[in-house]
Amino acid sequence: MTAPRNNPVGDLLRALTPQVLGALLRRYGRFDGCEDAVQEAVLAAATQWPVEGVPDNPRGWLVTVASRRLIDQVRSDRARREREAALAAEVVPADVPDTDDTLVLLFLCCHPTLTPASQTALTLRAVGGLTTAEIARAFLVPEATMAARISRAKQRIRAAGSEFRLPADAELAERLRVVLHVLYLIFNEGYTASSGADLDRADLAYEAIRLARLVHAQLPDDDEVTGLLALMLLTHARRAARTTATGDLVPLAEQDRSRWDRGLIDEGTELAKAALAGPALGPYQLQAAIAATHADAATAERTDWRQVAALYLILSRIAPNPMVTLNRAIAVAELDGPAAGLDLLSTLDDDGRMAAHHRLLSVRAHLLERSGDLAGAYDHYRRAARATASRAEQRYLESRAKRLKPRL
Amino acid sequence: MQFLISMHINPAVLDALTDEEKEAIGTGHAALLAAVKESGELITTQALVDPSQAAVVRVRDGQPVVTDGPFLEAKEFLGGFYLVDCENKERAIELAAMVPDAAIEGLGVEVRQVMFADGPLEG
């Protein structure tokens, strides 16, 4: 599927940006200078192409314009006068070979010396082809803030002296994990209902899926890459059913499943199956398998909770964290009753930070409600509502509490 | 994640500071500002005038009634704030600890996550 942006020039530019940047980096190095030059070329194309038409060789056009910008920049930089001659003498090829530059670029943007926030911003700009203004809007920060963050990230990469090539094998797997995590963060930012312009954030989810597809196309045999793409598609398929017309949250059990995107579910399920058939088992594959199990159920009641609980149990062994325990408790409660779920939740009480977390409070509220402890449920819904930073979630939790009030 | 780092001042405490201490507060804020600008974490910062300049507005029967402030009969008042966008609460606390006021007895620095934001996002 593609994003309903209805902007062919924009889509073309997004696809070409990493290729053009890759071509410049192979030739000239210097991430910060090349990235600036490509941004300027892309902006020029975005204003000229819709008026004058797309050139016959759009990638060659962008490489030429970006190279000229880079040369101008170096020329105006007196301290780099010596390099100018060598650089200007290079003949810019009209076209560049279609290598795996996008992946190299993605690894560079997810450089370990950067914070996840900077990795995310840089990836969206250099690989995703989004402008600084678009990224700033999606993350609800002023453009100046985002510009400072991106510029700092580029300086850090330069300071780290990174070369434009894929890391050696030993480092490759570790870096790929970072890349996948960044794509996961971008997706979540786009998926999580929050304040602000909803459509812009949906764009982020589309972008994360597009980038995950790119990585999958280049590393089709990596089961975690396949798993992450499957997880995104299966999660994104529920988008239309996740909120009411007024933007209120609809929990999984109450969603109108006829509004789930069948095409995405089928594609995601196939990918999840393919990933699980492989030799390695990772957290993204397991989460995709869980999402596929939910997608497989015609109604919430017919969910195969035994399988969901089993998958969470494996997940809690290979990648234990409090959120996995929390989700496992939900599945266990469906299988063995609310008391069993509450028992499992009590193992999280020792974790000081988790005890006051709104997710723990709200899951406990749901299970208390089901076990008949309405007063306890009411209290926990109210506490959970106060503890969350999401207004949509707060409204949902308050409405659950309000529903219980008359029965107390 | 966005956080408001608010500075709760006590005018009496500020008055009692030595010139060196006041200067240290100034340079401390300058250093913090430079750091969060460079990291791209700063959204905005504002400092408020002395609470003695405040006006308290109440509307009663549709009529505004304005009296001299401040609203709270307290010793500490909101003196200003930093609005930052950073990785997580731990980082926000780290930044708050860089606010020079935090090192002075009688002045308080508080960190709270932003739940809703709106404003002129389009340039």
Coordinates of C-alpha atoms in Angstrom, one line a residue:
Chain A
M1 CA 0.0 0.0 0.0
T2 CA 1.0 3.6 -0.5
A3 CA 0.3 6.7 1.4
P4 CA -2.7 8.6 0.2
R5 CA -0.6 11.7 -0.3
N6 CA -1.6 12.2 -3.9
N7 CA 1.6 14.0 -4.6
P8 CA 3.6 12.1 -7.3
V9 CA 6.5 14.6 -7.3
G10 CA 6.7 14.4 -3.5
D11 CA 6.7 10.6 -3.6
L12 CA 9.3 10.5 -6.4
L13 CA 11.5 12.9 -4.4
R14 CA 11.2 10.8 -1.2
A15 CA 12.3 7.7 -3.2
L16 CA 15.2 9.5 -4.9
T17 CA 16.6 11.5 -1.9
P18 CA 18.6 8.6 -0.3
Q19 CA 19.9 7.5 -3.8
V20 CA 21.1 11.0 -4.6
L21 CA 22.6 11.5 -1.2
G22 CA 24.3 8.1 -1.4
A23 CA 25.8 9.0 -4.8
L24 CA 27.2 12.2 -3.4
L25 CA 28.6 10.6 -0.3
R26 CA 30.4 7.9 -2.3
R27 CA 32.0 10.6 -4.4
Y28 CA 32.7 13.4 -1.9
G29 CA 32.3 12.0 1.6
R30 CA 31.5 14.8 4.2
F31 CA 28.0 13.9 5.4
D32 CA 27.0 17.3 6.5
G33 CA 27.9 19.2 3.4
C34 CA 26.4 16.5 1.1
E35 CA 23.2 16.4 3.1
D36 CA 22.8 20.1 2.9
A37 CA 23.4 20.1 -0.8
V38 CA 20.9 17.3 -1.4
Q39 CA 18.2 19.1 0.7
E40 CA 18.7 22.3 -1.4
A41 CA 18.4 20.3 -4.6
V42 CA 15.3 18.5 -3.4
L43 CA 13.7 21.8 -2.4
A44 CA 14.6 23.2 -5.9
A45 CA 13.0 20.2 -7.5
A46 CA 9.9 20.5 -5.3
T47 CA 9.3 24.0 -6.6
Q48 CA 10.4 23.5 -10.2
W49 CA 9.1 20.1 -11.2
P50 CA 5.4 20.6 -10.6
V51 CA 5.6 23.7 -12.9
E52 CA 8.1 22.7 -15.5
G53 CA 7.5 19.0 -15.5
V54 CA 9.7 16.2 -14.2
P55 CA 13.0 15.9 -16.2
D56 CA 13.7 12.8 -18.2
N57 CA 16.4 11.6 -15.8
P58 CA 15.2 13.0 -12.4
R59 CA 18.0 11.3 -10.4
G60 CA 20.7 12.6 -12.7
W61 CA 19.1 16.1 -12.4
L62 CA 19.2 15.9 -8.6
V63 CA 22.8 14.6 -8.6
T64 CA 23.9 17.4 -10.9
V65 CA 22.2 20.2 -9.0
A66 CA 23.3 18.8 -5.6
S67 CA 26.8 18.5 -6.8
R68 CA 26.8 22.1 -8.0
R69 CA 25.5 23.3 -4.7
L70 CA 28.2 21.3 -2.9
I71 CA 30.9 22.7 -5.1
D72 CA 29.6 26.2 -4.6
Q73 CA 29.6 25.7 -0.9
V74 CA 33.2 24.4 -0.9
R75 CA 34.2 27.2 -3.2
S76 CA 32.9 29.8 -0.9
D77 CA 34.7 28.1 2.0
R78 CA 38.1 29.8 1.8
A79 CA 39.7 27.3 4.2
R80 CA 38.9 24.5 1.8
R81 CA 40.3 26.2 -1.3
E82 CA 42.7 23.4 -2.0
R83 CA 40.1 20.8 -2.2
E84 CA 38.1 22.9 -4.6
A85 CA 40.3 22.2 -7.6
A86 CA 40.1 18.4 -7.2
L87 CA 36.4 18.5 -6.6
A88 CA 35.5 20.9 -9.4
A89 CA 37.5 18.8 -11.8
E90 CA 35.4 15.7 -11.2
V91 CA 32.9 15.0 -13.9
V92 CA 29.5 14.4 -12.4
P93 CA 27.9 11.3 -14.0
A94 CA 24.5 11.8 -15.4
D95 CA 23.3 8.7 -13.7
V96 CA 24.6 6.5 -10.9
P97 CA 24.5 2.8 -10.5
D98 CA 21.6 1.4 -8.4
T99 CA 23.6 0.1 -5.4
D100 CA 22.4 -0.5 -1.9
D101 CA 23.2 3.1 -0.8
T102 CA 19.9 3.5 1.0
L103 CA 20.8 0.9 3.5
V104 CA 24.3 2.4 4.0
L105 CA 22.7 5.7 4.5
L106 CA 20.3 4.3 7.0
F107 CA 23.1 2.8 9.0
L108 CA 24.9 6.1 8.9
C109 CA 21.9 8.1 10.2
C110 CA 21.4 5.6 13.0
H111 CA 24.9 6.2 14.2
P112 CA 25.4 5.0 17.8
T113 CA 26.9 8.3 18.9
L114 CA 23.5 10.0 18.3
T115 CA 20.5 10.0 20.7
P116 CA 17.4 8.1 19.4
A117 CA 15.7 11.5 18.9
S118 CA 18.5 12.7 16.6
Q119 CA 18.7 9.3 14.8
T120 CA 15.0 9.5 14.1
A121 CA 15.1 13.1 12.8
L122 CA 18.2 12.5 10.6
T123 CA 16.7 9.3 9.2
L124 CA 13.5 11.1 8.3
R125 CA 15.4 13.9 6.6
A126 CA 18.3 12.1 4.8
V127 CA 16.6 8.8 4.0
G128 CA 12.9 9.7 4.1
G129 CA 13.3 12.9 2.2
L130 CA 11.1 14.9 4.6
T131 CA 11.9 18.6 5.1
T132 CA 12.9 19.9 8.5
A133 CA 9.6 21.8 8.7
E134 CA 7.7 18.5 8.1
I135 CA 9.6 16.6 10.7
A136 CA 9.2 19.5 13.2
R137 CA 5.5 19.5 12.6
A138 CA 5.2 15.8 13.0
F139 CA 7.0 15.9 16.4
L140 CA 5.2 19.1 17.5
V141 CA 8.3 21.1 18.1
P142 CA 9.3 24.5 16.5
E143 CA 11.3 24.2 13.2
A144 CA 14.3 26.0 14.8
T145 CA 14.4 23.3 17.5
M146 CA 14.4 20.5 14.9
A147 CA 16.9 22.3 12.7
A148 CA 19.3 22.6 15.7
R149 CA 18.9 18.9 16.4
I150 CA 19.6 17.8 12.8
S151 CA 22.5 20.1 12.4
R152 CA 24.1 18.8 15.7
A153 CA 23.5 15.2 14.6
K154 CA 25.4 15.9 11.3
Q155 CA 28.3 17.4 13.2
R156 CA 28.5 14.4 15.5
I157 CA 28.6 12.0 12.6
R158 CA 31.3 14.1 11.0
A159 CA 33.3 14.2 14.2
A160 CA 33.0 10.4 14.5
G161 CA 34.8 10.2 11.2
S162 CA 32.4 7.7 9.8
E163 CA 33.1 6.3 6.3
F164 CA 30.3 5.8 3.8
R165 CA 30.2 2.0 3.9
L166 CA 28.3 -0.7 5.7
P167 CA 29.9 -1.7 9.0
A168 CA 31.9 -4.9 9.3
D169 CA 30.0 -8.1 10.1
A170 CA 30.5 -8.0 13.8
E171 CA 29.0 -4.5 14.1
L172 CA 26.4 -5.0 11.3
A173 CA 24.0 -7.0 13.4
E174 CA 24.2 -4.5 16.3
R175 CA 23.7 -1.5 14.0
L176 CA 20.8 -3.2 12.3
R177 CA 19.1 -3.5 15.7
V178 CA 19.5 0.3 16.1
V179 CA 18.1 0.9 12.6
L180 CA 15.1 -1.3 13.3
H181 CA 14.5 0.4 16.7
V182 CA 14.6 3.8 15.0
L183 CA 12.0 2.7 12.4
Y184 CA 9.9 1.3 15.2
L185 CA 10.1 4.6 17.1
I186 CA 9.1 6.5 14.0
F187 CA 6.2 4.2 13.5
N188 CA 5.0 4.5 17.1
E189 CA 5.2 8.3 17.0
G190 CA 2.9 8.2 14.0
Y191 CA 0.6 5.5 15.4
T192 CA 0.1 6.7 19.0
A193 CA -3.0 8.8 19.3
S194 CA -1.8 12.1 20.8
S195 CA -2.4 15.8 20.7
G196 CA -1.8 17.8 17.5
A197 CA -2.4 17.3 13.8
D198 CA -3.4 13.7 13.3
L199 CA -2.8 13.5 9.6
D200 CA 0.8 14.6 9.9
R201 CA 1.4 11.8 12.3
A202 CA -0.3 9.2 10.0
D203 CA 2.3 10.4 7.5
L204 CA 5.0 9.3 9.9
A205 CA 3.5 5.8 10.2
Y206 CA 3.4 5.6 6.4
E207 CA 7.0 6.7 6.2
A208 CA 8.1 4.1 8.8
I209 CA 6.4 1.4 6.7
R210 CA 7.9 2.7 3.5
L211 CA 11.4 2.6 5.1
A212 CA 10.8 -0.8 6.6
R213 CA 9.9 -2.0 3.1
L214 CA 13.1 -0.6 1.7
V215 CA 15.2 -2.5 4.4
H216 CA 13.2 -5.6 3.8
A217 CA 13.8 -5.4 0.0
Q218 CA 17.5 -5.3 0.7
L219 CA 17.6 -7.8 3.5
P220 CA 14.7 -10.2 2.6
D221 CA 16.3 -13.1 4.6
D222 CA 16.6 -11.3 7.9
D223 CA 13.7 -12.6 10.1
E224 CA 13.7 -9.6 12.4
V225 CA 13.4 -7.2 9.5
T226 CA 10.5 -9.2 8.1
G227 CA 9.0 -9.4 11.6
L228 CA 9.2 -5.6 12.1
L229 CA 7.5 -4.9 8.7
A230 CA 4.8 -7.5 9.5
L231 CA 4.2 -5.9 12.9
M232 CA 3.9 -2.5 11.4
L233 CA 1.4 -3.6 8.7
L234 CA -0.7 -5.6 11.2
T235 CA -0.8 -2.7 13.6
H236 CA -1.5 -0.1 11.0
A237 CA -4.3 -2.2 9.6
R238 CA -6.3 -1.4 12.7
R239 CA -5.9 2.3 12.4
A240 CA -9.4 3.2 11.2
A241 CA -11.1 1.3 14.0
R242 CA -8.8 2.6 16.8
T243 CA -10.6 5.9 17.3
T244 CA -14.1 7.2 17.2
A245 CA -15.2 10.0 14.9
T246 CA -14.5 12.4 17.7
G247 CA -11.0 11.0 18.3
D248 CA -11.7 8.9 21.4
L249 CA -9.8 5.7 21.9
V250 CA -11.4 2.4 21.1
P251 CA -9.8 -0.6 22.9
L252 CA -8.9 -3.7 20.8
A253 CA -11.8 -5.8 22.2
E254 CA -14.4 -3.2 21.2
Q255 CA -13.0 -2.3 17.7
D256 CA -15.2 -2.8 14.7
R257 CA -13.1 -5.5 13.0
S258 CA -14.8 -4.9 9.6
R259 CA -13.0 -1.6 9.5
W260 CA -9.6 -3.3 9.7
D261 CA -7.6 -3.1 6.5
R262 CA -7.8 -6.7 5.1
G263 CA -5.1 -6.1 2.5
L264 CA -2.6 -5.0 5.1
I265 CA -3.6 -7.9 7.4
D266 CA -3.1 -10.5 4.7
E267 CA 0.2 -9.1 3.7
G268 CA 1.3 -8.7 7.3
T269 CA 0.2 -12.3 8.2
E270 CA 2.1 -13.8 5.3
L271 CA 5.3 -11.9 6.3
A272 CA 4.8 -12.9 10.0
K273 CA 4.5 -16.6 8.9
A274 CA 7.6 -16.3 6.7
A275 CA 9.6 -14.7 9.6
L276 CA 8.6 -17.3 12.1
A277 CA 9.6 -20.1 9.7
G278 CA 13.2 -18.9 9.9
P279 CA 15.8 -20.2 12.3
A280 CA 16.2 -17.1 14.5
L281 CA 13.4 -15.9 16.8
G282 CA 13.4 -12.3 17.8
P283 CA 11.1 -9.8 19.6
Y284 CA 9.7 -8.2 16.5
Q285 CA 8.8 -11.6 15.0
L286 CA 7.0 -12.6 18.2
Q287 CA 5.1 -9.3 18.4
A288 CA 4.1 -9.7 14.8
A289 CA 2.9 -13.2 15.5
I290 CA 0.8 -11.9 18.4
A291 CA -0.6 -9.2 16.2
A292 CA -1.4 -11.8 13.5
T293 CA -3.2 -14.0 16.1
H294 CA -5.4 -11.0 17.0
A295 CA -6.0 -10.3 13.4
D296 CA -7.0 -13.9 12.8
A297 CA -9.9 -13.7 15.2
A298 CA -13.3 -12.8 13.6
T299 CA -14.4 -11.3 17.0
A300 CA -12.6 -10.4 20.2
E301 CA -14.2 -13.4 22.0
R302 CA -12.8 -15.8 19.4
T303 CA -9.2 -14.7 20.0
D304 CA -6.8 -17.6 20.5
W305 CA -5.7 -16.5 23.9
R306 CA -3.8 -19.7 24.6
Q307 CA -1.5 -18.9 21.6
V308 CA -1.2 -15.2 22.6
A309 CA -0.3 -16.2 26.2
A310 CA 2.3 -18.7 24.9
L311 CA 3.8 -16.1 22.6
Y312 CA 4.1 -13.6 25.4
L313 CA 5.7 -16.2 27.6
I314 CA 8.4 -16.8 24.9
L315 CA 8.8 -13.0 24.5
S316 CA 9.2 -12.6 28.3
R317 CA 12.0 -15.1 28.1
I318 CA 14.0 -13.7 25.2
A319 CA 13.3 -10.0 25.8
P320 CA 11.9 -9.5 29.3
N321 CA 10.6 -6.1 30.3
P322 CA 7.7 -4.9 32.4
M323 CA 5.5 -4.1 29.4
V324 CA 5.8 -7.7 28.2
T325 CA 4.7 -8.9 31.7
L326 CA 1.8 -6.5 31.6
N327 CA 0.6 -7.8 28.2
R328 CA 1.1 -11.4 29.2
A329 CA -1.1 -10.7 32.3
I330 CA -3.9 -9.6 30.0
A331 CA -3.6 -12.8 28.0
V332 CA -3.4 -15.0 31.1
A333 CA -6.5 -13.2 32.5
E334 CA -8.4 -14.1 29.4
L335 CA -7.3 -17.7 29.6
D336 CA -7.4 -18.4 33.4
G337 CA -9.5 -15.6 34.8
P338 CA -8.8 -12.1 36.2
A339 CA -7.3 -13.4 39.5
A340 CA -4.5 -15.2 37.5
G341 CA -3.8 -12.0 35.6
L342 CA -3.8 -9.9 38.8
D343 CA -1.4 -12.4 40.4
L344 CA 1.1 -11.9 37.5
L345 CA 0.7 -8.1 37.7
S346 CA 1.6 -8.2 41.4
T347 CA 5.1 -9.2 40.4
L348 CA 5.5 -5.7 38.9
D349 CA 4.8 -3.9 42.2
D350 CA 8.4 -4.1 43.4
D351 CA 9.5 -2.0 40.4
G352 CA 9.2 1.5 41.8
R353 CA 8.8 3.2 38.5
M354 CA 6.3 0.7 37.1
A355 CA 4.0 0.8 40.2
A356 CA 2.8 4.3 39.3
H357 CA 2.8 3.7 35.6
H358 CA -0.6 4.4 34.0
R359 CA -0.5 1.2 31.9
L360 CA -0.1 -0.9 35.0
L361 CA -2.8 1.0 36.8
S362 CA -5.2 0.8 33.9
V363 CA -4.7 -3.0 33.2
R364 CA -5.2 -3.6 36.9
A365 CA -8.4 -1.5 36.8
H366 CA -9.7 -3.6 34.0
L367 CA -9.0 -6.9 35.7
L368 CA -10.4 -5.6 39.1
E369 CA -13.6 -4.6 37.2
R370 CA -13.8 -8.1 35.7
S371 CA -13.2 -9.8 39.1
G372 CA -16.1 -7.8 40.6
D373 CA -14.1 -5.4 42.7
L374 CA -15.8 -2.3 41.4
A375 CA -14.6 0.1 44.0
G376 CA -11.0 -1.0 43.4
A377 CA -11.5 -0.7 39.7
Y378 CA -13.0 2.8 40.0
D379 CA -10.0 3.9 42.1
H380 CA -7.5 2.5 39.6
Y381 CA -9.2 4.0 36.6
R382 CA -9.1 7.4 38.2
R383 CA -5.4 7.0 39.2
A384 CA -4.5 5.8 35.8
A385 CA -6.2 8.8 34.2
R386 CA -4.2 11.1 36.3
A387 CA -1.0 9.3 35.5
T388 CA -1.2 9.4 31.7
A389 CA 0.2 12.2 29.5
S390 CA -2.2 11.3 26.7
R391 CA -5.5 13.2 26.6
A392 CA -7.2 10.5 24.5
E393 CA -6.2 7.9 27.0
Q394 CA -7.3 10.1 29.9
R395 CA -10.7 10.6 28.3
Y396 CA -11.1 6.8 27.8
L397 CA -10.1 6.0 31.4
E398 CA -12.3 8.7 32.9
S399 CA -15.2 7.3 30.9
R400 CA -14.6 3.8 32.2
A401 CA -14.6 5.2 35.8
K402 CA -17.8 7.2 35.1
R403 CA -19.5 4.0 33.9
L404 CA -18.7 2.3 37.2
K405 CA -19.8 5.2 39.5
P406 CA -23.6 4.4 39.7
R407 CA -22.9 0.8 40.6
L408 CA -20.6 1.7 43.6
Chain B
M1 CA 8.7 14.2 25.1
Q2 CA 8.1 17.8 26.1
F3 CA 8.7 19.0 29.7
L4 CA 8.2 22.2 31.5
I5 CA 11.1 23.0 33.9
S6 CA 9.6 25.7 36.1
M7 CA 11.6 27.9 38.5
H8 CA 10.0 28.8 41.8
I9 CA 11.7 31.8 43.2
N10 CA 11.6 33.4 46.6
P11 CA 12.2 37.1 46.3
A12 CA 13.5 37.3 49.9
V13 CA 16.1 34.6 49.1
L14 CA 17.1 36.3 45.9
D15 CA 17.5 39.6 47.7
A16 CA 19.8 38.0 50.2
L17 CA 22.2 36.7 47.6
T18 CA 25.7 38.2 47.3
D19 CA 26.7 39.8 44.0
E20 CA 28.9 36.8 43.2
E21 CA 26.0 34.4 43.8
K22 CA 23.8 36.5 41.5
E23 CA 26.4 36.5 38.8
A24 CA 26.8 32.8 39.1
I25 CA 23.0 32.4 38.5
G26 CA 23.3 34.5 35.4
T27 CA 26.3 32.5 34.0
G28 CA 24.6 29.3 35.0
H29 CA 21.5 30.1 33.0
A30 CA 23.6 31.2 30.0
A31 CA 25.5 27.9 30.1
L32 CA 22.2 25.9 30.3
L33 CA 20.7 27.9 27.4
A34 CA 23.8 27.4 25.2
A35 CA 23.7 23.6 25.9
V36 CA 20.0 23.1 25.2
K37 CA 20.2 25.3 22.1
E38 CA 23.1 23.3 20.7
S39 CA 21.5 19.9 21.5
G40 CA 18.2 21.1 19.9
E41 CA 16.3 20.4 23.1
L42 CA 15.2 24.0 23.8
I43 CA 11.7 25.0 22.6
T44 CA 11.4 28.3 24.5
T45 CA 12.2 29.9 27.8
Q46 CA 10.5 32.8 29.5
A47 CA 11.2 34.8 32.7
L48 CA 8.5 36.5 34.6
V49 CA 8.6 39.9 36.3
D50 CA 8.6 40.1 40.1
P51 CA 5.4 38.9 41.7
S52 CA 4.8 42.3 43.2
Q53 CA 3.9 43.4 39.6
A54 CA 1.2 40.8 39.2
A55 CA -2.5 41.6 38.8
V56 CA -5.2 39.1 39.9
V57 CA -8.2 39.1 37.7
R58 CA -11.6 37.7 38.9
V59 CA -14.8 37.8 36.9
R60 CA -17.9 38.2 39.2
D61 CA -21.4 38.5 37.7
G62 CA -19.7 39.1 34.4
Q63 CA -17.7 42.0 35.7
P64 CA -13.9 41.8 35.9
V65 CA -12.5 42.7 39.3
V66 CA -8.8 43.4 39.2
T67 CA -6.7 43.6 42.3
D68 CA -3.0 43.7 43.0
G69 CA -1.3 40.3 43.0
P70 CA 0.1 37.8 43.5
F71 CA -2.8 35.3 43.7
L72 CA -1.2 32.9 46.2
E73 CA -0.2 34.1 49.6
A74 CA 3.1 32.2 49.4
K75 CA 6.8 32.9 49.8
E76 CA 7.7 31.2 46.6
F77 CA 6.4 32.2 43.2
L78 CA 6.7 31.1 39.6
G79 CA 9.7 33.0 38.3
G80 CA 10.0 31.6 34.8
F81 CA 10.4 28.4 32.9
Y82 CA 12.2 26.4 30.3
L83 CA 10.1 24.4 27.8
V84 CA 12.2 21.6 26.4
D85 CA 11.8 18.6 24.1
C86 CA 14.0 15.8 25.2
E87 CA 14.5 12.0 25.2
N88 CA 12.8 11.1 28.5
K89 CA 12.1 12.3 32.1
E90 CA 15.6 11.3 33.3
R91 CA 17.1 13.7 30.7
A92 CA 14.6 16.5 31.8
I93 CA 15.7 16.0 35.4
E94 CA 19.3 16.2 34.2
L95 CA 18.6 19.5 32.5
A96 CA 16.7 20.8 35.6
A97 CA 19.7 20.0 37.7
M98 CA 21.7 22.4 35.4
V99 CA 19.4 25.3 36.4
P100 CA 21.5 27.3 38.8
D101 CA 18.5 28.0 41.1
A102 CA 18.5 24.3 41.9
A103 CA 21.7 24.7 43.9
I104 CA 20.3 27.4 46.1
E105 CA 18.5 26.7 49.3
G106 CA 15.0 28.3 49.2
L107 CA 14.6 28.2 45.4
G108 CA 12.9 25.4 43.7
V109 CA 13.0 23.8 40.3
E110 CA 10.2 21.5 39.2
V111 CA 9.8 19.2 36.2
R112 CA 6.5 18.2 34.6
Q113 CA 5.7 16.6 31.3
V114 CA 3.5 18.5 28.8
M115 CA 0.2 16.7 28.2
F116 CA -1.3 19.0 25.6
A117 CA 0.3 21.7 23.4
D118 CA -1.2 24.0 20.8
G119 CA 0.0 27.1 19.1
P120 CA 1.0 28.6 15.8
L121 CA 2.7 25.6 14.3
E122 CA 2.4 26.9 10.7
G123 CA 5.0 29.5 10.0

